[in-house]
Amino acid sequence: MLKSHVPTSSDFDWRQLNQLAGEDPDFATELLTIFLADADASLSRIEDAIAAQNSQSIADIAHSLRGASANVGAKALAAVACQLEQAASQDRLSGALKLLQQLHLHCQNVHRQLKLRLSNRL
């Protein structure tokens, strides 16, 4: 059974991102902006792979997304990407669309967190 989760601000670890960026807020913002662009592209590729029922592609893309998400501190996004990777690796795609929806929600949350962070810096 898939867990449904409503994204919150605690789903993102700013300390992880700041550590990765060497405590440079401008670099952290740049890293997160690049990550979000890549994550959005990954979600489109996952959607295409789900439509094609290509379990291997789904697993590969989800694996990359999981690692990138964990690196920047997007904990909830990484957790859902891990669930999708595991399901696809076992050729269980029945819940893939629901997981993709959750990935989209978590990406939107990270976008909101970034906008909030930028507005607080002005």
mmCIF file with all atom_site columns, C-alpha atoms in Angstrom, residues 9-122:
data_model
loop_
_atom_site.group_PDB
_atom_site.id
_atom_site.type_symbol
_atom_site.label_atom_id
_atom_site.label_alt_id
_atom_site.label_comp_id
_atom_site.label_asym_id
_atom_site.label_entity_id
_atom_site.label_seq_id
_atom_site.pdbx_PDB_ins_code
_atom_site.Cartn_x
_atom_site.Cartn_y
_atom_site.Cartn_z
_atom_site.occupancy
_atom_site.B_iso_or_equiv
_atom_site.pdbx_formal_charge
_atom_site.auth_seq_id
_atom_site.auth_comp_id
_atom_site.auth_asym_id
_atom_site.auth_atom_id
_atom_site.pdbx_PDB_model_num
ATOM 1   C CA . SER A 1 9   ? 8.500  22.710 5.049   1.00 0.00 ? 9   SER A CA 1
ATOM 2   C CA . SER A 1 10  ? 10.074 20.022 7.241   1.00 0.00 ? 10  SER A CA 1
ATOM 3   C CA . ASP A 1 11  ? 10.343 17.838 4.127   1.00 0.00 ? 11  ASP A CA 1
ATOM 4   C CA . PHE A 1 12  ? 13.349 19.924 3.098   1.00 0.00 ? 12  PHE A CA 1
ATOM 5   C CA . ASP A 1 13  ? 16.642 20.044 5.002   1.00 0.00 ? 13  ASP A CA 1
ATOM 6   C CA . TRP A 1 14  ? 18.160 23.493 4.480   1.00 0.00 ? 14  TRP A CA 1
ATOM 7   C CA . ARG A 1 15  ? 21.188 22.497 6.560   1.00 0.00 ? 15  ARG A CA 1
ATOM 8   C CA . GLN A 1 16  ? 21.999 19.772 4.033   1.00 0.00 ? 16  GLN A CA 1
ATOM 9   C CA . LEU A 1 17  ? 21.819 22.244 1.148   1.00 0.00 ? 17  LEU A CA 1
ATOM 10  C CA . ASN A 1 18  ? 23.838 24.889 3.004   1.00 0.00 ? 18  ASN A CA 1
ATOM 11  C CA . GLN A 1 19  ? 26.513 22.340 3.853   1.00 0.00 ? 19  GLN A CA 1
ATOM 12  C CA . LEU A 1 20  ? 26.668 21.216 0.222   1.00 0.00 ? 20  LEU A CA 1
ATOM 13  C CA . ALA A 1 21  ? 27.003 24.865 -0.847  1.00 0.00 ? 21  ALA A CA 1
ATOM 14  C CA . GLY A 1 22  ? 29.758 25.593 1.659   1.00 0.00 ? 22  GLY A CA 1
ATOM 15  C CA . GLU A 1 23  ? 27.437 27.915 3.609   1.00 0.00 ? 23  GLU A CA 1
ATOM 16  C CA . ASP A 1 24  ? 27.246 30.262 0.590   1.00 0.00 ? 24  ASP A CA 1
ATOM 17  C CA . PRO A 1 25  ? 23.572 31.308 0.282   1.00 0.00 ? 25  PRO A CA 1
ATOM 18  C CA . ASP A 1 26  ? 23.906 32.446 -3.330  1.00 0.00 ? 26  ASP A CA 1
ATOM 19  C CA . PHE A 1 27  ? 25.510 29.153 -4.328  1.00 0.00 ? 27  PHE A CA 1
ATOM 20  C CA . ALA A 1 28  ? 22.835 27.236 -2.387  1.00 0.00 ? 28  ALA A CA 1
ATOM 21  C CA . THR A 1 29  ? 20.147 29.087 -4.331  1.00 0.00 ? 29  THR A CA 1
ATOM 22  C CA . GLU A 1 30  ? 21.928 28.342 -7.605  1.00 0.00 ? 30  GLU A CA 1
ATOM 23  C CA . LEU A 1 31  ? 22.269 24.643 -6.724  1.00 0.00 ? 31  LEU A CA 1
ATOM 24  C CA . LEU A 1 32  ? 18.604 24.389 -5.813  1.00 0.00 ? 32  LEU A CA 1
ATOM 25  C CA . THR A 1 33  ? 17.530 26.196 -8.972  1.00 0.00 ? 33  THR A CA 1
ATOM 26  C CA . ILE A 1 34  ? 19.569 23.786 -11.108 1.00 0.00 ? 34  ILE A CA 1
ATOM 27  C CA . PHE A 1 35  ? 18.258 20.823 -9.116  1.00 0.00 ? 35  PHE A CA 1
ATOM 28  C CA . LEU A 1 36  ? 14.647 21.903 -9.664  1.00 0.00 ? 36  LEU A CA 1
ATOM 29  C CA . ALA A 1 37  ? 15.128 22.264 -13.414 1.00 0.00 ? 37  ALA A CA 1
ATOM 30  C CA . ASP A 1 38  ? 16.690 18.800 -13.542 1.00 0.00 ? 38  ASP A CA 1
ATOM 31  C CA . ALA A 1 39  ? 13.979 17.346 -11.285 1.00 0.00 ? 39  ALA A CA 1
ATOM 32  C CA . ASP A 1 40  ? 11.224 18.751 -13.494 1.00 0.00 ? 40  ASP A CA 1
ATOM 33  C CA . ALA A 1 41  ? 12.898 17.170 -16.537 1.00 0.00 ? 41  ALA A CA 1
ATOM 34  C CA . SER A 1 42  ? 13.208 13.866 -14.662 1.00 0.00 ? 42  SER A CA 1
ATOM 35  C CA . LEU A 1 43  ? 9.506  13.905 -13.822 1.00 0.00 ? 43  LEU A CA 1
ATOM 36  C CA . SER A 1 44  ? 8.660  14.373 -17.498 1.00 0.00 ? 44  SER A CA 1
ATOM 37  C CA . ARG A 1 45  ? 10.919 11.461 -18.398 1.00 0.00 ? 45  ARG A CA 1
ATOM 38  C CA . ILE A 1 46  ? 9.318  9.303  -15.680 1.00 0.00 ? 46  ILE A CA 1
ATOM 39  C CA . GLU A 1 47  ? 5.876  10.176 -17.028 1.00 0.00 ? 47  GLU A CA 1
ATOM 40  C CA . ASP A 1 48  ? 6.956  9.080  -20.521 1.00 0.00 ? 48  ASP A CA 1
ATOM 41  C CA . ALA A 1 49  ? 8.471  5.865  -19.152 1.00 0.00 ? 49  ALA A CA 1
ATOM 42  C CA . ILE A 1 50  ? 5.276  5.085  -17.223 1.00 0.00 ? 50  ILE A CA 1
ATOM 43  C CA . ALA A 1 51  ? 3.220  5.603  -20.382 1.00 0.00 ? 51  ALA A CA 1
ATOM 44  C CA . ALA A 1 52  ? 5.564  3.185  -22.176 1.00 0.00 ? 52  ALA A CA 1
ATOM 45  C CA . GLN A 1 53  ? 5.461  0.751  -19.216 1.00 0.00 ? 53  GLN A CA 1
ATOM 46  C CA . ASN A 1 54  ? 9.285  0.806  -19.212 1.00 0.00 ? 54  ASN A CA 1
ATOM 47  C CA . SER A 1 55  ? 10.139 -0.377 -15.705 1.00 0.00 ? 55  SER A CA 1
ATOM 48  C CA . GLN A 1 56  ? 13.894 -0.184 -16.209 1.00 0.00 ? 56  GLN A CA 1
ATOM 49  C CA . SER A 1 57  ? 13.795 3.449  -17.354 1.00 0.00 ? 57  SER A CA 1
ATOM 50  C CA . ILE A 1 58  ? 11.503 4.370  -14.479 1.00 0.00 ? 58  ILE A CA 1
ATOM 51  C CA . ALA A 1 59  ? 13.841 2.714  -11.981 1.00 0.00 ? 59  ALA A CA 1
ATOM 52  C CA . ASP A 1 60  ? 16.924 4.382  -13.485 1.00 0.00 ? 60  ASP A CA 1
ATOM 53  C CA . ILE A 1 61  ? 15.411 7.865  -13.559 1.00 0.00 ? 61  ILE A CA 1
ATOM 54  C CA . ALA A 1 62  ? 13.930 7.484  -10.072 1.00 0.00 ? 62  ALA A CA 1
ATOM 55  C CA . HIS A 1 63  ? 17.331 6.322  -8.791  1.00 0.00 ? 63  HIS A CA 1
ATOM 56  C CA . SER A 1 64  ? 19.027 9.449  -10.176 1.00 0.00 ? 64  SER A CA 1
ATOM 57  C CA . LEU A 1 65  ? 16.279 11.677 -8.813  1.00 0.00 ? 65  LEU A CA 1
ATOM 58  C CA . ARG A 1 66  ? 16.537 10.019 -5.405  1.00 0.00 ? 66  ARG A CA 1
ATOM 59  C CA . GLY A 1 67  ? 20.275 10.668 -5.193  1.00 0.00 ? 67  GLY A CA 1
ATOM 60  C CA . ALA A 1 68  ? 20.064 14.258 -6.383  1.00 0.00 ? 68  ALA A CA 1
ATOM 61  C CA . SER A 1 69  ? 17.166 14.963 -4.018  1.00 0.00 ? 69  SER A CA 1
ATOM 62  C CA . ALA A 1 70  ? 19.017 13.539 -1.043  1.00 0.00 ? 70  ALA A CA 1
ATOM 63  C CA . ASN A 1 71  ? 22.122 15.557 -1.907  1.00 0.00 ? 71  ASN A CA 1
ATOM 64  C CA . VAL A 1 72  ? 20.306 18.902 -1.833  1.00 0.00 ? 72  VAL A CA 1
ATOM 65  C CA . GLY A 1 73  ? 18.170 18.075 1.208   1.00 0.00 ? 73  GLY A CA 1
ATOM 66  C CA . ALA A 1 74  ? 14.847 17.303 -0.483  1.00 0.00 ? 74  ALA A CA 1
ATOM 67  C CA . LYS A 1 75  ? 14.182 14.423 1.915   1.00 0.00 ? 75  LYS A CA 1
ATOM 68  C CA . ALA A 1 76  ? 10.536 13.758 1.092   1.00 0.00 ? 76  ALA A CA 1
ATOM 69  C CA . LEU A 1 77  ? 11.195 13.885 -2.639  1.00 0.00 ? 77  LEU A CA 1
ATOM 70  C CA . ALA A 1 78  ? 14.058 11.416 -2.195  1.00 0.00 ? 78  ALA A CA 1
ATOM 71  C CA . ALA A 1 79  ? 11.834 9.082  -0.168  1.00 0.00 ? 79  ALA A CA 1
ATOM 72  C CA . VAL A 1 80  ? 9.102  8.965  -2.817  1.00 0.00 ? 80  VAL A CA 1
ATOM 73  C CA . ALA A 1 81  ? 11.670 8.555  -5.607  1.00 0.00 ? 81  ALA A CA 1
ATOM 74  C CA . CYS A 1 82  ? 13.056 5.598  -3.645  1.00 0.00 ? 82  CYS A CA 1
ATOM 75  C CA . GLN A 1 83  ? 9.571  4.052  -3.424  1.00 0.00 ? 83  GLN A CA 1
ATOM 76  C CA . LEU A 1 84  ? 9.121  4.450  -7.173  1.00 0.00 ? 84  LEU A CA 1
ATOM 77  C CA . GLU A 1 85  ? 12.575 3.044  -7.883  1.00 0.00 ? 85  GLU A CA 1
ATOM 78  C CA . GLN A 1 86  ? 11.871 -0.032 -5.756  1.00 0.00 ? 86  GLN A CA 1
ATOM 79  C CA . ALA A 1 87  ? 8.448  -0.613 -7.296  1.00 0.00 ? 87  ALA A CA 1
ATOM 80  C CA . ALA A 1 88  ? 9.791  -0.270 -10.844 1.00 0.00 ? 88  ALA A CA 1
ATOM 81  C CA . SER A 1 89  ? 12.757 -2.529 -10.053 1.00 0.00 ? 89  SER A CA 1
ATOM 82  C CA . GLN A 1 90  ? 10.238 -5.191 -9.064  1.00 0.00 ? 90  GLN A CA 1
ATOM 83  C CA . ASP A 1 91  ? 8.132  -4.454 -12.163 1.00 0.00 ? 91  ASP A CA 1
ATOM 84  C CA . ARG A 1 92  ? 5.230  -3.259 -9.986  1.00 0.00 ? 92  ARG A CA 1
ATOM 85  C CA . LEU A 1 93  ? 3.889  -0.262 -11.877 1.00 0.00 ? 93  LEU A CA 1
ATOM 86  C CA . SER A 1 94  ? 0.284  -0.279 -10.639 1.00 0.00 ? 94  SER A CA 1
ATOM 87  C CA . GLY A 1 95  ? 0.972  2.592  -8.218  1.00 0.00 ? 95  GLY A CA 1
ATOM 88  C CA . ALA A 1 96  ? 3.478  4.434  -10.393 1.00 0.00 ? 96  ALA A CA 1
ATOM 89  C CA . LEU A 1 97  ? 1.115  7.249  -11.392 1.00 0.00 ? 97  LEU A CA 1
ATOM 90  C CA . LYS A 1 98  ? 0.216  7.933  -7.769  1.00 0.00 ? 98  LYS A CA 1
ATOM 91  C CA . LEU A 1 99  ? 3.901  8.082  -6.866  1.00 0.00 ? 99  LEU A CA 1
ATOM 92  C CA . LEU A 1 100 ? 4.513  10.410 -9.814  1.00 0.00 ? 100 LEU A CA 1
ATOM 93  C CA . GLN A 1 101 ? 1.764  12.701 -8.487  1.00 0.00 ? 101 GLN A CA 1
ATOM 94  C CA . GLN A 1 102 ? 3.478  12.703 -5.094  1.00 0.00 ? 102 GLN A CA 1
ATOM 95  C CA . LEU A 1 103 ? 6.801  13.544 -6.749  1.00 0.00 ? 103 LEU A CA 1
ATOM 96  C CA . HIS A 1 104 ? 5.131  16.493 -8.485  1.00 0.00 ? 104 HIS A CA 1
ATOM 97  C CA . LEU A 1 105 ? 3.689  17.695 -5.156  1.00 0.00 ? 105 LEU A CA 1
ATOM 98  C CA . HIS A 1 106 ? 7.071  17.497 -3.464  1.00 0.00 ? 106 HIS A CA 1
ATOM 99  C CA . CYS A 1 107 ? 8.763  19.329 -6.347  1.00 0.00 ? 107 CYS A CA 1
ATOM 100 C CA . GLN A 1 108 ? 6.139  22.063 -6.103  1.00 0.00 ? 108 GLN A CA 1
ATOM 101 C CA . ASN A 1 109 ? 6.835  22.283 -2.380  1.00 0.00 ? 109 ASN A CA 1
ATOM 102 C CA . VAL A 1 110 ? 10.569 22.702 -2.998  1.00 0.00 ? 110 VAL A CA 1
ATOM 103 C CA . HIS A 1 111 ? 9.755  25.421 -5.557  1.00 0.00 ? 111 HIS A CA 1
ATOM 104 C CA . ARG A 1 112 ? 7.648  27.183 -2.891  1.00 0.00 ? 112 ARG A CA 1
ATOM 105 C CA . GLN A 1 113 ? 10.412 26.806 -0.310  1.00 0.00 ? 113 GLN A CA 1
ATOM 106 C CA . LEU A 1 114 ? 12.918 28.348 -2.718  1.00 0.00 ? 114 LEU A CA 1
ATOM 107 C CA . LYS A 1 115 ? 10.597 31.285 -3.483  1.00 0.00 ? 115 LYS A CA 1
ATOM 108 C CA . LEU A 1 116 ? 10.017 31.832 0.228   1.00 0.00 ? 116 LEU A CA 1
ATOM 109 C CA . ARG A 1 117 ? 13.743 31.738 0.905   1.00 0.00 ? 117 ARG A CA 1
ATOM 110 C CA . LEU A 1 118 ? 14.408 34.229 -1.886  1.00 0.00 ? 118 LEU A CA 1
ATOM 111 C CA . SER A 1 119 ? 11.668 36.597 -0.692  1.00 0.00 ? 119 SER A CA 1
ATOM 112 C CA . ASN A 1 120 ? 13.067 36.481 2.857   1.00 0.00 ? 120 ASN A CA 1
ATOM 113 C CA . ARG A 1 121 ? 16.500 37.484 1.575   1.00 0.00 ? 121 ARG A CA 1
ATOM 114 C CA . LEU A 1 122 ? 15.217 40.653 -0.108  1.00 0.00 ? 122 LEU A CA 1
#
